[in-house]
Amino acid sequence: QVQLVESGGGLVQAGGSLRLSCAASGSIFRLNDMGWYRQAPGNQRELVALITSTGSTNYADSVKGRFTVSRDNIKNTVYLQMNTLKPEDTAVYYCNAEVETSWVTRGIIYWGKGTLVTVSS
């Protein structure tokens, strides 16, 4: 059993900052790619940022230069530092991770329940 638990969402004003955290726990042998997705009402879920097990990152064009994704492999935690927030960033943010539970088990994708980020004008 693997669980991903997000934290850090909330209400901020435009131009402000917020840091999201996602802690993975359970039967974890190895965490592969970890990432953040978001979904606003009426929109499809979209990739915000991802980070590989070795630290390579990718960002959506809309957040480049403003958001930074990082991870702590000892704590099995991925972070999303969000700066210069815009109202368009308002969405439910979901943590995602590919988890291997043994040497022979193929990685399985897990999702957190999401945390709401609201950016006011």
JSON list of C-alpha atoms in Angstrom, two decimals:
[
{"chain": "A", "resi": 1, "resn": "GLN", "atom": "CA", "xyz": [0.00, 0.00, 0.00]},
{"chain": "A", "resi": 2, "resn": "VAL", "atom": "CA", "xyz": [1.31, 3.41, -1.03]},
{"chain": "A", "resi": 3, "resn": "GLN", "atom": "CA", "xyz": [-0.11, 6.77, -0.12]},
{"chain": "A", "resi": 4, "resn": "LEU", "atom": "CA", "xyz": [0.63, 10.25, -1.39]},
{"chain": "A", "resi": 5, "resn": "VAL", "atom": "CA", "xyz": [-0.44, 13.11, 0.84]},
{"chain": "A", "resi": 6, "resn": "GLU", "atom": "CA", "xyz": [-0.31, 16.71, -0.34]},
{"chain": "A", "resi": 7, "resn": "SER", "atom": "CA", "xyz": [-0.15, 19.74, 1.88]},
{"chain": "A", "resi": 8, "resn": "GLY", "atom": "CA", "xyz": [0.45, 23.45, 1.61]},
{"chain": "A", "resi": 9, "resn": "GLY", "atom": "CA", "xyz": [-2.49, 24.62, -0.44]},
{"chain": "A", "resi": 10, "resn": "GLY", "atom": "CA", "xyz": [-4.41, 27.71, 0.49]},
{"chain": "A", "resi": 11, "resn": "LEU", "atom": "CA", "xyz": [-5.44, 31.21, -0.44]},
{"chain": "A", "resi": 12, "resn": "VAL", "atom": "CA", "xyz": [-2.89, 33.77, -1.58]},
{"chain": "A", "resi": 13, "resn": "GLN", "atom": "CA", "xyz": [-2.94, 37.08, -3.38]},
{"chain": "A", "resi": 14, "resn": "ALA", "atom": "CA", "xyz": [-1.62, 37.49, -6.89]},
{"chain": "A", "resi": 15, "resn": "GLY", "atom": "CA", "xyz": [2.12, 37.90, -6.81]},
{"chain": "A", "resi": 16, "resn": "GLY", "atom": "CA", "xyz": [2.45, 35.86, -3.66]},
{"chain": "A", "resi": 17, "resn": "SER", "atom": "CA", "xyz": [4.14, 32.55, -3.05]},
{"chain": "A", "resi": 18, "resn": "LEU", "atom": "CA", "xyz": [3.13, 29.14, -1.83]},
{"chain": "A", "resi": 19, "resn": "ARG", "atom": "CA", "xyz": [4.95, 25.87, -1.34]},
{"chain": "A", "resi": 20, "resn": "LEU", "atom": "CA", "xyz": [3.28, 22.52, -1.80]},
{"chain": "A", "resi": 21, "resn": "SER", "atom": "CA", "xyz": [4.57, 19.29, -0.34]},
{"chain": "A", "resi": 22, "resn": "CYS", "atom": "CA", "xyz": [3.74, 15.70, -1.15]},
{"chain": "A", "resi": 23, "resn": "ALA", "atom": "CA", "xyz": [4.95, 12.90, 1.07]},
{"chain": "A", "resi": 24, "resn": "ALA", "atom": "CA", "xyz": [4.91, 9.32, -0.13]},
{"chain": "A", "resi": 25, "resn": "SER", "atom": "CA", "xyz": [4.65, 6.49, 2.36]},
{"chain": "A", "resi": 26, "resn": "GLY", "atom": "CA", "xyz": [4.03, 2.76, 2.41]},
{"chain": "A", "resi": 27, "resn": "SER", "atom": "CA", "xyz": [5.64, -0.12, 0.56]},
{"chain": "A", "resi": 28, "resn": "ILE", "atom": "CA", "xyz": [8.14, 1.88, -1.44]},
{"chain": "A", "resi": 29, "resn": "PHE", "atom": "CA", "xyz": [11.16, 0.29, -3.03]},
{"chain": "A", "resi": 30, "resn": "ARG", "atom": "CA", "xyz": [11.89, 3.13, -5.40]},
{"chain": "A", "resi": 31, "resn": "LEU", "atom": "CA", "xyz": [10.23, 6.32, -6.47]},
{"chain": "A", "resi": 32, "resn": "ASN", "atom": "CA", "xyz": [10.65, 7.08, -10.13]},
{"chain": "A", "resi": 33, "resn": "ASP", "atom": "CA", "xyz": [9.18, 10.19, -11.72]},
{"chain": "A", "resi": 34, "resn": "MET", "atom": "CA", "xyz": [7.22, 12.44, -9.39]},
{"chain": "A", "resi": 35, "resn": "GLY", "atom": "CA", "xyz": [5.18, 15.36, -10.50]},
{"chain": "A", "resi": 36, "resn": "TRP", "atom": "CA", "xyz": [2.50, 17.91, -9.97]},
{"chain": "A", "resi": 37, "resn": "TYR", "atom": "CA", "xyz": [-0.67, 18.24, -12.00]},
{"chain": "A", "resi": 38, "resn": "ARG", "atom": "CA", "xyz": [-3.51, 20.67, -11.66]},
{"chain": "A", "resi": 39, "resn": "GLN", "atom": "CA", "xyz": [-7.11, 20.86, -12.69]},
{"chain": "A", "resi": 40, "resn": "ALA", "atom": "CA", "xyz": [-9.38, 23.87, -12.68]},
{"chain": "A", "resi": 41, "resn": "PRO", "atom": "CA", "xyz": [-13.16, 23.62, -13.03]},
{"chain": "A", "resi": 42, "resn": "GLY", "atom": "CA", "xyz": [-14.09, 23.02, -16.65]},
{"chain": "A", "resi": 43, "resn": "ASN", "atom": "CA", "xyz": [-10.52, 22.26, -17.65]},
{"chain": "A", "resi": 44, "resn": "GLN", "atom": "CA", "xyz": [-8.60, 19.09, -18.23]},
{"chain": "A", "resi": 45, "resn": "ARG", "atom": "CA", "xyz": [-5.94, 18.03, -15.80]},
{"chain": "A", "resi": 46, "resn": "GLU", "atom": "CA", "xyz": [-2.58, 19.29, -16.95]},
{"chain": "A", "resi": 47, "resn": "LEU", "atom": "CA", "xyz": [1.01, 18.65, -16.07]},
{"chain": "A", "resi": 48, "resn": "VAL", "atom": "CA", "xyz": [2.57, 21.46, -14.09]},
{"chain": "A", "resi": 49, "resn": "ALA", "atom": "CA", "xyz": [6.00, 20.07, -13.30]},
{"chain": "A", "resi": 50, "resn": "LEU", "atom": "CA", "xyz": [7.77, 16.77, -12.99]},
{"chain": "A", "resi": 51, "resn": "ILE", "atom": "CA", "xyz": [11.07, 15.59, -11.64]},
{"chain": "A", "resi": 52, "resn": "THR", "atom": "CA", "xyz": [12.84, 12.31, -12.29]},
{"chain": "A", "resi": 53, "resn": "SER", "atom": "CA", "xyz": [14.62, 10.19, -9.73]},
{"chain": "A", "resi": 54, "resn": "THR", "atom": "CA", "xyz": [17.90, 11.80, -10.78]},
{"chain": "A", "resi": 55, "resn": "GLY", "atom": "CA", "xyz": [16.64, 15.35, -10.60]},
{"chain": "A", "resi": 56, "resn": "SER", "atom": "CA", "xyz": [15.81, 16.21, -14.20]},
{"chain": "A", "resi": 57, "resn": "THR", "atom": "CA", "xyz": [12.83, 18.53, -14.43]},
{"chain": "A", "resi": 58, "resn": "ASN", "atom": "CA", "xyz": [10.18, 19.61, -16.89]},
{"chain": "A", "resi": 59, "resn": "TYR", "atom": "CA", "xyz": [7.68, 22.43, -16.57]},
{"chain": "A", "resi": 60, "resn": "ALA", "atom": "CA", "xyz": [4.59, 23.60, -18.32]},
{"chain": "A", "resi": 61, "resn": "ASP", "atom": "CA", "xyz": [5.29, 26.73, -20.34]},
{"chain": "A", "resi": 62, "resn": "SER", "atom": "CA", "xyz": [2.81, 28.67, -18.25]},
{"chain": "A", "resi": 63, "resn": "VAL", "atom": "CA", "xyz": [4.82, 28.19, -15.05]},
{"chain": "A", "resi": 64, "resn": "LYS", "atom": "CA", "xyz": [8.40, 28.29, -16.28]},
{"chain": "A", "resi": 65, "resn": "GLY", "atom": "CA", "xyz": [10.44, 30.79, -14.36]},
{"chain": "A", "resi": 66, "resn": "ARG", "atom": "CA", "xyz": [7.88, 30.97, -11.56]},
{"chain": "A", "resi": 67, "resn": "PHE", "atom": "CA", "xyz": [7.59, 27.43, -10.20]},
{"chain": "A", "resi": 68, "resn": "THR", "atom": "CA", "xyz": [10.32, 25.11, -9.01]},
{"chain": "A", "resi": 69, "resn": "VAL", "atom": "CA", "xyz": [9.92, 21.40, -8.37]},
{"chain": "A", "resi": 70, "resn": "SER", "atom": "CA", "xyz": [12.33, 19.53, -6.13]},
{"chain": "A", "resi": 71, "resn": "ARG", "atom": "CA", "xyz": [12.50, 16.30, -4.19]},
{"chain": "A", "resi": 72, "resn": "ASP", "atom": "CA", "xyz": [13.99, 14.83, -1.07]},
{"chain": "A", "resi": 73, "resn": "ASN", "atom": "CA", "xyz": [14.66, 11.16, -1.70]},
{"chain": "A", "resi": 74, "resn": "ILE", "atom": "CA", "xyz": [15.39, 10.45, 1.94]},
{"chain": "A", "resi": 75, "resn": "LYS", "atom": "CA", "xyz": [12.01, 11.79, 2.98]},
{"chain": "A", "resi": 76, "resn": "ASN", "atom": "CA", "xyz": [10.23, 10.48, -0.15]},
{"chain": "A", "resi": 77, "resn": "THR", "atom": "CA", "xyz": [8.82, 13.93, -0.63]},
{"chain": "A", "resi": 78, "resn": "VAL", "atom": "CA", "xyz": [8.35, 16.16, -3.64]},
{"chain": "A", "resi": 79, "resn": "TYR", "atom": "CA", "xyz": [7.88, 19.91, -3.40]},
{"chain": "A", "resi": 80, "resn": "LEU", "atom": "CA", "xyz": [6.51, 22.62, -5.62]},
{"chain": "A", "resi": 81, "resn": "GLN", "atom": "CA", "xyz": [7.63, 26.14, -4.86]},
{"chain": "A", "resi": 82, "resn": "MET", "atom": "CA", "xyz": [5.23, 28.54, -6.53]},
{"chain": "A", "resi": 83, "resn": "ASN", "atom": "CA", "xyz": [6.23, 32.17, -6.88]},
{"chain": "A", "resi": 84, "resn": "THR", "atom": "CA", "xyz": [4.63, 35.14, -8.59]},
{"chain": "A", "resi": 85, "resn": "LEU", "atom": "CA", "xyz": [1.29, 33.40, -8.47]},
{"chain": "A", "resi": 86, "resn": "LYS", "atom": "CA", "xyz": [-1.42, 34.46, -10.87]},
{"chain": "A", "resi": 87, "resn": "PRO", "atom": "CA", "xyz": [-5.19, 34.02, -10.70]},
{"chain": "A", "resi": 88, "resn": "GLU", "atom": "CA", "xyz": [-4.84, 31.62, -13.62]},
{"chain": "A", "resi": 89, "resn": "ASP", "atom": "CA", "xyz": [-2.92, 29.29, -11.30]},
{"chain": "A", "resi": 90, "resn": "THR", "atom": "CA", "xyz": [-6.05, 28.66, -9.26]},
{"chain": "A", "resi": 91, "resn": "ALA", "atom": "CA", "xyz": [-6.75, 24.94, -9.34]},
{"chain": "A", "resi": 92, "resn": "VAL", "atom": "CA", "xyz": [-6.64, 21.73, -7.40]},
{"chain": "A", "resi": 93, "resn": "TYR", "atom": "CA", "xyz": [-3.07, 20.52, -7.44]},
{"chain": "A", "resi": 94, "resn": "TYR", "atom": "CA", "xyz": [-2.41, 16.79, -7.46]},
{"chain": "A", "resi": 95, "resn": "CYS", "atom": "CA", "xyz": [0.73, 14.93, -6.61]},
{"chain": "A", "resi": 96, "resn": "ASN", "atom": "CA", "xyz": [1.71, 12.04, -8.84]},
{"chain": "A", "resi": 97, "resn": "ALA", "atom": "CA", "xyz": [4.39, 9.38, -8.53]},
{"chain": "A", "resi": 98, "resn": "GLU", "atom": "CA", "xyz": [5.46, 6.18, -10.18]},
{"chain": "A", "resi": 99, "resn": "VAL", "atom": "CA", "xyz": [6.29, 3.72, -7.42]},
{"chain": "A", "resi": 100, "resn": "GLU", "atom": "CA", "xyz": [8.12, 0.40, -7.53]},
{"chain": "A", "resi": 101, "resn": "THR", "atom": "CA", "xyz": [7.43, -1.80, -4.52]},
{"chain": "A", "resi": 102, "resn": "SER", "atom": "CA", "xyz": [10.04, -4.50, -5.19]},
{"chain": "A", "resi": 103, "resn": "TRP", "atom": "CA", "xyz": [12.85, -5.51, -7.54]},
{"chain": "A", "resi": 104, "resn": "VAL", "atom": "CA", "xyz": [10.42, -7.25, -9.86]},
{"chain": "A", "resi": 105, "resn": "THR", "atom": "CA", "xyz": [7.25, -5.21, -9.58]},
{"chain": "A", "resi": 106, "resn": "ARG", "atom": "CA", "xyz": [6.57, -2.81, -12.42]},
{"chain": "A", "resi": 107, "resn": "GLY", "atom": "CA", "xyz": [6.03, 0.74, -11.38]},
{"chain": "A", "resi": 108, "resn": "ILE", "atom": "CA", "xyz": [2.51, 1.77, -10.53]},
{"chain": "A", "resi": 109, "resn": "ILE", "atom": "CA", "xyz": [1.15, 5.29, -10.80]},
{"chain": "A", "resi": 110, "resn": "TYR", "atom": "CA", "xyz": [-0.27, 6.76, -7.62]},
{"chain": "A", "resi": 111, "resn": "TRP", "atom": "CA", "xyz": [-2.16, 9.98, -7.11]},
{"chain": "A", "resi": 112, "resn": "GLY", "atom": "CA", "xyz": [-2.73, 12.14, -4.10]},
{"chain": "A", "resi": 113, "resn": "LYS", "atom": "CA", "xyz": [-6.17, 13.45, -3.26]},
{"chain": "A", "resi": 114, "resn": "GLY", "atom": "CA", "xyz": [-5.25, 17.00, -4.19]},
{"chain": "A", "resi": 115, "resn": "THR", "atom": "CA", "xyz": [-4.86, 20.33, -2.46]},
{"chain": "A", "resi": 116, "resn": "LEU", "atom": "CA", "xyz": [-6.65, 23.51, -3.46]},
{"chain": "A", "resi": 117, "resn": "VAL", "atom": "CA", "xyz": [-4.70, 26.59, -4.43]},
{"chain": "A", "resi": 118, "resn": "THR", "atom": "CA", "xyz": [-6.67, 29.80, -4.81]},
{"chain": "A", "resi": 119, "resn": "VAL", "atom": "CA", "xyz": [-5.02, 32.97, -6.09]},
{"chain": "A", "resi": 120, "resn": "SER", "atom": "CA", "xyz": [-7.01, 36.16, -5.69]},
{"chain": "A", "resi": 121, "resn": "SER", "atom": "CA", "xyz": [-6.62, 39.34, -7.73]}
]
